[in-house]
Amino acid sequence: MSAQAKGLMRSFRPLRNLCRLETRQTVQNRAVEEFAAAQQMLIRGCSGVACRLSILRSSPEIASFRSVSSVELRLLPFSRSFASAVLQDESLDRGGLVLEAKPKPMTAESRRTGVVAVKCGMTAVWDKWGTRVPVTVLWVDDNQVVQVKTKEKEGHNAVQIGAGQKKAKQLTKPELGHFIASGVPLKRKLAEFPVSEDGLLPVGTVLNVRHFVPGQYVDIAGITTGKGFQGGMKRWGFAGMPASHGTSVAHRALGSTGGRQDPGKVFKGKKMAGQMGAKRRTVKNVWIFKIDPARNLMWVRGQVPGHSGNFVELRDAVYKKPDPSTLPFPTFFTSADEDVSSLQPLEVDLGEADPFLADD
């Protein structure tokens, strides 16, 4: 391309950018209008008893929608009530249970859902007997039921929990349509928890930190901290080669990794240098020391996998099962007249016997 042509292209560049901006704004306005028209059509079509969620999923106007920033707040209440009505209608059609947000008796076979929390970091606290307890602070950030899966429809009973907040422009169209169909605010993290049939919760149910009680044990799953490419001593705890003189440039070597002609190869699974960390791991039997209902904070004893700021999944411990009589089932429901901001933190009951004077 000649210099004259390049100069001509530079002169047209501001005009081209302006045209692109106007075109993008026109497309967004058109999408908002189409979405509003589709919602009005949905309201008219779903006024009867035979409404189905397939109307929302199969609507071409919804599929072409990109941003809900201007109409999101007006349409979410209708979407939430619509999703609840559809869920109850489908349950009645297949002869299942109608999901209700109310306390139930918990049995030995009952299985509760978990929650999604944010790891805030580690600190140390002292209990009433003066024992130093290293703890990790977790924040249960706006947990809400996004989807309910039943054995009749999906083949298993599970509850999908969403946590955090996210903007519409940061989501893909399938993710955006999933939240609109459920009628819940846009979430940053989704996690699915298998539950028993009596542990199912209706869409839109809010879960807080009082889903757990101080003193119980939980299993915490998350992505561990990535360490990059590491040697065998750091990755697997190898002792290394002798550190005395006579060992040349092999102090941190792995040692033998295979035979000579027999077997003539390195066996699969041999512990060698490689990528360390950044894998999903579960820390079992983590003890809950304290919870703060006013700020949705939880203090657990010990370490939790992942960096500070990462999402982790909490569920009731498998090996050290809590007492069913002490747990809220299927979750803790906050009353409408309760002032949550005035609640005090709840600590574990350590008893009245001083452990330091037990021998006396």
Coordinates of C-alpha atoms in Angstrom, one line a residue:
M1 CA 0.0 0.0 0.0
S2 CA 1.4 3.4 -0.9
A3 CA 2.0 6.2 1.5
Q4 CA -0.8 8.3 0.0
A5 CA -3.3 5.4 0.6
K6 CA -2.1 4.9 4.2
G7 CA -2.6 8.6 4.9
L8 CA -6.1 8.5 3.4
M9 CA -6.9 5.5 5.7
R10 CA -5.7 7.4 8.7
S11 CA -7.9 10.4 7.8
F12 CA -10.9 8.1 7.7
R13 CA -10.1 6.3 11.0
P14 CA -12.0 8.7 13.4
L15 CA -15.0 8.6 11.1
R16 CA -14.9 4.8 11.0
N17 CA -14.7 4.5 14.8
L18 CA -17.6 6.9 15.2
C19 CA -19.7 4.8 12.8
R20 CA -18.8 1.7 14.8
L21 CA -19.9 3.3 18.0
E22 CA -23.2 4.4 16.6
T23 CA -23.8 1.0 15.1
R24 CA -23.1 -0.7 18.4
Q25 CA -25.4 1.7 20.3
T26 CA -28.2 1.0 17.7
V27 CA -27.8 -2.7 18.1
Q28 CA -27.9 -2.5 21.9
N29 CA -31.0 -0.3 21.9
R30 CA -32.7 -2.7 19.5
A31 CA -31.8 -5.6 21.7
V32 CA -33.3 -3.9 24.7
E33 CA -36.5 -3.2 22.8
E34 CA -36.7 -6.8 21.6
F35 CA -36.2 -8.1 25.1
A36 CA -38.9 -5.9 26.5
A37 CA -41.3 -7.0 23.7
A38 CA -40.4 -10.7 24.4
Q39 CA -41.2 -10.2 28.1
Q40 CA -44.5 -8.7 27.3
M41 CA -45.3 -11.6 25.1
L42 CA -44.2 -13.9 27.9
I43 CA -46.5 -12.2 30.4
R44 CA -49.5 -12.6 28.0
G45 CA -48.7 -16.2 27.1
C46 CA -48.0 -17.3 30.7
S47 CA -51.2 -15.9 32.2
G48 CA -52.9 -19.4 32.0
V49 CA -52.1 -22.5 33.9
A50 CA -50.4 -24.3 30.9
C51 CA -47.3 -22.1 30.9
R52 CA -43.9 -23.8 30.4
L53 CA -40.3 -22.8 30.7
S54 CA -39.7 -23.8 27.1
I55 CA -41.4 -20.6 26.0
L56 CA -38.6 -18.6 27.6
R57 CA -35.8 -20.9 26.3
S58 CA -37.1 -21.1 22.7
S59 CA -37.8 -17.4 22.2
P60 CA -35.6 -16.0 19.4
E61 CA -35.9 -12.6 20.9
I62 CA -34.3 -13.8 24.1
A63 CA -31.6 -15.6 22.3
S64 CA -30.5 -12.4 20.5
F65 CA -30.4 -10.4 23.8
R66 CA -27.0 -9.3 24.9
S67 CA -27.3 -6.7 27.7
V68 CA -30.0 -6.4 30.4
S69 CA -28.5 -3.4 32.2
S70 CA -31.4 -1.1 31.5
V71 CA -34.3 -3.5 32.1
E72 CA -32.8 -6.1 34.4
L73 CA -34.2 -4.7 37.7
R74 CA -37.7 -4.3 36.4
L75 CA -38.0 -7.8 35.0
L76 CA -36.3 -9.9 37.7
P77 CA -39.4 -9.9 40.1
F78 CA -41.6 -11.3 37.3
S79 CA -39.0 -13.8 36.3
R80 CA -38.6 -15.1 39.8
S81 CA -42.4 -15.6 40.3
F82 CA -42.6 -17.2 36.8
A83 CA -39.8 -19.6 37.6
S84 CA -41.4 -20.7 40.9
A85 CA -44.8 -21.2 39.2
V86 CA -43.2 -23.3 36.5
L87 CA -41.3 -25.4 39.0
Q88 CA -44.4 -26.1 41.0
D89 CA -46.4 -26.8 37.9
E90 CA -43.8 -29.3 36.5
S91 CA -43.7 -31.0 40.0
L92 CA -47.4 -31.5 39.9
D93 CA -47.4 -32.8 36.4
R94 CA -44.9 -35.6 37.1
G95 CA -46.3 -36.5 40.5
G96 CA -43.3 -35.1 42.4
L97 CA -43.1 -33.0 45.5
V98 CA -44.0 -29.3 45.6
L99 CA -40.9 -27.5 46.9
E100 CA -41.5 -25.2 49.9
A101 CA -39.1 -23.0 51.7
K102 CA -39.9 -24.2 55.3
P103 CA -38.0 -26.2 58.0
K104 CA -38.3 -30.0 57.9
P105 CA -37.3 -32.8 60.3
M106 CA -33.9 -34.2 59.4
T107 CA -33.3 -37.9 59.3
A108 CA -30.1 -40.0 59.2
E109 CA -30.5 -40.5 55.4
S110 CA -31.1 -36.8 54.7
R111 CA -28.4 -34.9 52.9
R112 CA -28.2 -31.1 52.9
T113 CA -26.8 -28.8 50.3
G114 CA -23.5 -27.0 50.6
V115 CA -22.6 -23.3 50.2
V116 CA -20.0 -21.3 48.2
A117 CA -17.7 -19.1 50.2
V118 CA -14.9 -16.7 49.5
K119 CA -11.5 -17.3 51.3
C120 CA -10.6 -14.0 53.0
G121 CA -7.3 -15.1 54.6
M122 CA -5.8 -16.5 57.8
T123 CA -5.5 -15.2 61.3
A124 CA -5.4 -16.4 64.8
V125 CA -7.9 -16.1 67.7
W126 CA -7.9 -17.1 71.3
D127 CA -10.7 -19.1 72.9
K128 CA -12.0 -18.4 76.4
W129 CA -9.4 -20.8 78.0
G130 CA -6.5 -18.9 76.4
T131 CA -5.7 -21.5 73.6
R132 CA -4.5 -20.0 70.4
V133 CA -6.5 -21.2 67.4
P134 CA -5.2 -20.7 63.8
V135 CA -8.3 -20.0 61.7
T136 CA -9.2 -19.1 58.1
V137 CA -11.9 -16.5 57.6
L138 CA -14.6 -17.4 55.0
W139 CA -17.3 -15.1 53.6
V140 CA -20.6 -16.6 52.4
D141 CA -21.3 -14.0 49.6
D142 CA -25.0 -13.8 48.5
N143 CA -25.7 -17.6 48.1
Q144 CA -28.9 -18.3 46.3
V145 CA -30.5 -21.4 44.7
V146 CA -30.3 -21.0 40.9
Q147 CA -31.5 -24.4 39.7
V148 CA -33.1 -27.5 41.1
K149 CA -32.4 -31.0 39.6
T150 CA -34.7 -33.9 40.4
K151 CA -34.4 -37.6 39.9
E152 CA -37.5 -37.7 37.6
K153 CA -36.1 -35.2 35.1
E154 CA -32.3 -35.1 35.4
G155 CA -31.7 -38.5 37.0
H156 CA -30.4 -37.3 40.3
N157 CA -31.4 -34.8 43.1
A158 CA -29.1 -31.8 43.3
V159 CA -29.2 -28.1 44.0
Q160 CA -27.2 -25.5 42.0
I161 CA -26.0 -22.6 44.2
G162 CA -24.8 -19.3 42.8
A163 CA -22.6 -16.9 44.7
G164 CA -21.3 -13.3 44.2
Q165 CA -22.4 -10.8 41.7
K166 CA -21.5 -10.2 38.0
K167 CA -22.3 -7.8 35.3
A168 CA -24.4 -8.8 32.3
K169 CA -21.6 -7.9 29.8
Q170 CA -19.2 -10.3 31.6
L171 CA -21.5 -13.3 30.9
T172 CA -22.0 -15.4 27.8
K173 CA -25.5 -15.6 26.2
P174 CA -26.1 -19.2 27.6
E175 CA -25.1 -18.1 31.1
L176 CA -27.3 -14.9 30.8
G177 CA -30.3 -16.9 29.6
H178 CA -29.8 -19.4 32.4
F179 CA -30.1 -16.7 35.1
I180 CA -33.0 -15.0 33.3
A181 CA -34.9 -18.3 33.1
S182 CA -34.3 -18.9 36.9
G183 CA -35.3 -15.4 37.8
V184 CA -32.3 -14.8 40.1
P185 CA -29.6 -12.0 40.0
L186 CA -26.5 -12.6 37.9
K187 CA -24.0 -14.7 39.9
R188 CA -20.2 -15.0 39.6
K189 CA -19.8 -18.6 40.7
L190 CA -22.0 -21.6 40.3
A191 CA -21.6 -24.9 42.1
E192 CA -23.8 -28.0 42.2
F193 CA -24.4 -30.0 45.4
P194 CA -26.1 -33.5 45.5
V195 CA -28.9 -33.6 48.1
S196 CA -31.6 -36.0 49.2
E197 CA -35.1 -35.6 48.0
D198 CA -36.2 -34.0 51.2
G199 CA -33.2 -31.6 51.0
L200 CA -34.4 -29.9 47.7
L201 CA -35.0 -26.1 47.9
P202 CA -37.1 -23.9 45.6
V203 CA -35.4 -21.6 43.1
G204 CA -34.5 -18.2 44.7
T205 CA -34.0 -19.5 48.2
V206 CA -31.2 -17.5 50.0
L207 CA -28.6 -19.3 52.0
N208 CA -26.5 -17.6 54.7
V209 CA -23.8 -18.5 57.1
R210 CA -26.3 -19.9 59.6
H211 CA -26.6 -22.9 57.3
F212 CA -23.8 -24.3 59.5
V213 CA -23.5 -24.2 63.3
P214 CA -20.3 -23.7 65.4
G215 CA -18.6 -26.9 66.5
Q216 CA -19.6 -29.0 63.5
Y217 CA -17.1 -30.4 60.9
V218 CA -17.2 -29.6 57.2
D219 CA -15.4 -30.6 54.1
I220 CA -13.9 -27.7 52.1
A221 CA -13.0 -28.1 48.4
G222 CA -11.1 -25.6 46.3
I223 CA -8.3 -25.1 43.8
T224 CA -4.9 -25.2 45.5
T225 CA -2.3 -22.5 45.1
G226 CA -0.2 -23.0 41.9
K227 CA 3.5 -23.4 42.4
G228 CA 4.6 -23.8 38.8
F229 CA 7.2 -26.3 37.7
Q230 CA 9.0 -27.7 40.8
G231 CA 11.6 -30.4 41.5
G232 CA 11.1 -33.7 43.2
M233 CA 12.2 -32.4 46.7
K234 CA 9.7 -29.6 46.8
R235 CA 6.9 -31.4 45.0
W236 CA 7.1 -34.9 46.7
G237 CA 9.4 -34.3 49.7
F238 CA 12.3 -36.3 48.4
A239 CA 15.5 -36.3 50.6
G240 CA 17.8 -35.6 47.6
M241 CA 21.3 -36.9 47.1
P242 CA 24.1 -36.8 49.7
A243 CA 25.1 -33.2 50.6
S244 CA 28.8 -34.1 51.4
H245 CA 31.8 -33.6 49.0
G246 CA 31.9 -36.2 46.3
T247 CA 28.4 -35.3 45.0
S248 CA 28.7 -33.1 42.0
V249 CA 25.8 -30.9 40.8
A250 CA 23.3 -33.5 42.0
H251 CA 22.4 -32.5 45.5
R252 CA 18.7 -32.1 44.7
A253 CA 18.5 -34.8 42.1
L254 CA 15.7 -37.4 42.0
G255 CA 17.9 -40.4 42.0
S256 CA 17.2 -43.5 39.9
T257 CA 14.0 -43.3 37.8
G258 CA 14.2 -46.6 36.0
G259 CA 16.3 -49.7 35.3
R260 CA 18.6 -50.5 32.4
Q261 CA 17.5 -53.0 29.8
D262 CA 15.0 -54.5 32.2
P263 CA 12.4 -52.9 32.4
G264 CA 13.9 -50.4 29.9
K265 CA 11.3 -47.8 30.7
V266 CA 10.0 -45.4 33.4
F267 CA 6.8 -46.7 35.0
K268 CA 3.7 -44.6 34.8
G269 CA 3.0 -42.6 37.9
K270 CA 6.7 -42.2 38.8
K271 CA 7.1 -39.2 41.1
M272 CA 9.2 -36.7 39.2
A273 CA 9.5 -33.0 38.7
G274 CA 6.5 -31.3 37.1
Q275 CA 3.7 -28.8 37.6
M276 CA 2.8 -28.4 41.3
G277 CA -0.5 -27.2 42.6
A278 CA -3.5 -25.6 40.8
K279 CA -5.6 -28.7 41.3
R280 CA -8.9 -29.3 43.0
R281 CA -8.4 -30.7 46.5
T282 CA -10.7 -31.3 49.5
V283 CA -9.7 -30.7 53.1
K284 CA -11.8 -33.0 55.3
N285 CA -13.0 -32.5 58.8
V286 CA -12.5 -28.8 59.2
W287 CA -13.8 -27.5 62.5
I288 CA -16.0 -24.4 62.6
F289 CA -14.9 -22.2 65.4
K290 CA -17.2 -19.1 65.1
I291 CA -19.8 -17.6 62.7
D292 CA -20.9 -14.0 62.3
P293 CA -24.5 -13.8 61.0
A294 CA -24.4 -10.0 60.7
R295 CA -21.5 -10.1 58.1
N296 CA -21.9 -13.7 56.8
L297 CA -18.4 -14.6 58.0
M298 CA -17.1 -17.9 59.3
W299 CA -14.0 -18.8 61.2
V300 CA -12.7 -22.4 60.6
R301 CA -9.7 -24.0 62.2
G302 CA -6.8 -24.8 59.9
Q303 CA -5.9 -24.1 56.3
V304 CA -8.2 -23.9 53.3
P305 CA -7.0 -24.6 49.8
G306 CA -6.4 -21.7 47.4
H307 CA -5.4 -18.1 47.3
S308 CA -7.2 -15.4 49.3
G309 CA -10.1 -14.3 47.2
N310 CA -10.8 -17.7 45.7
F311 CA -14.2 -19.5 45.9
V312 CA -14.4 -22.7 48.0
E313 CA -17.2 -25.1 48.4
L314 CA -18.4 -26.2 51.9
R315 CA -20.5 -29.2 52.7
D316 CA -21.2 -31.3 55.8
A317 CA -18.3 -33.6 56.7
V318 CA -18.6 -37.2 55.4
Y319 CA -16.4 -38.9 58.1
K320 CA -17.3 -36.8 61.1
K321 CA -21.0 -36.4 60.5
P322 CA -22.7 -33.7 62.6
D323 CA -25.6 -34.4 64.9
P324 CA -28.8 -34.0 62.8
S325 CA -30.7 -32.6 65.7
T326 CA -28.4 -29.5 65.8
L327 CA -28.5 -28.6 62.1
P328 CA -31.2 -26.5 60.4
F329 CA -32.8 -28.6 57.6
P330 CA -32.9 -28.1 54.7
T331 CA -31.3 -24.8 55.6
F332 CA -31.7 -21.8 58.0
F333 CA -34.7 -19.6 57.1
T334 CA -34.4 -16.0 58.3
S335 CA -37.7 -14.5 59.6
A336 CA -39.0 -11.3 58.0
D337 CA -39.0 -9.3 61.2
E338 CA -35.5 -10.3 62.3
D339 CA -32.8 -7.6 62.3
V340 CA -29.7 -9.5 61.1
S341 CA -27.4 -6.6 61.4
S342 CA -27.8 -6.6 65.2
L343 CA -26.9 -10.2 65.8
Q344 CA -23.8 -11.1 67.7
P345 CA -21.2 -13.7 66.6
L346 CA -21.8 -17.3 67.7
E347 CA -18.8 -19.2 69.1
V348 CA -18.5 -22.9 69.8
D349 CA -19.4 -24.2 73.2
L350 CA -16.2 -25.3 74.9
G351 CA -17.8 -26.5 78.1
E352 CA -17.1 -25.4 81.7
A353 CA -14.1 -27.5 82.4
D354 CA -10.7 -25.8 82.0
P355 CA -8.5 -28.1 79.8
F356 CA -5.4 -26.7 81.5
L357 CA -6.7 -27.9 84.9
A358 CA -8.0 -31.3 83.8
D359 CA -5.1 -33.2 85.4
D360 CA -5.6 -31.5 88.7

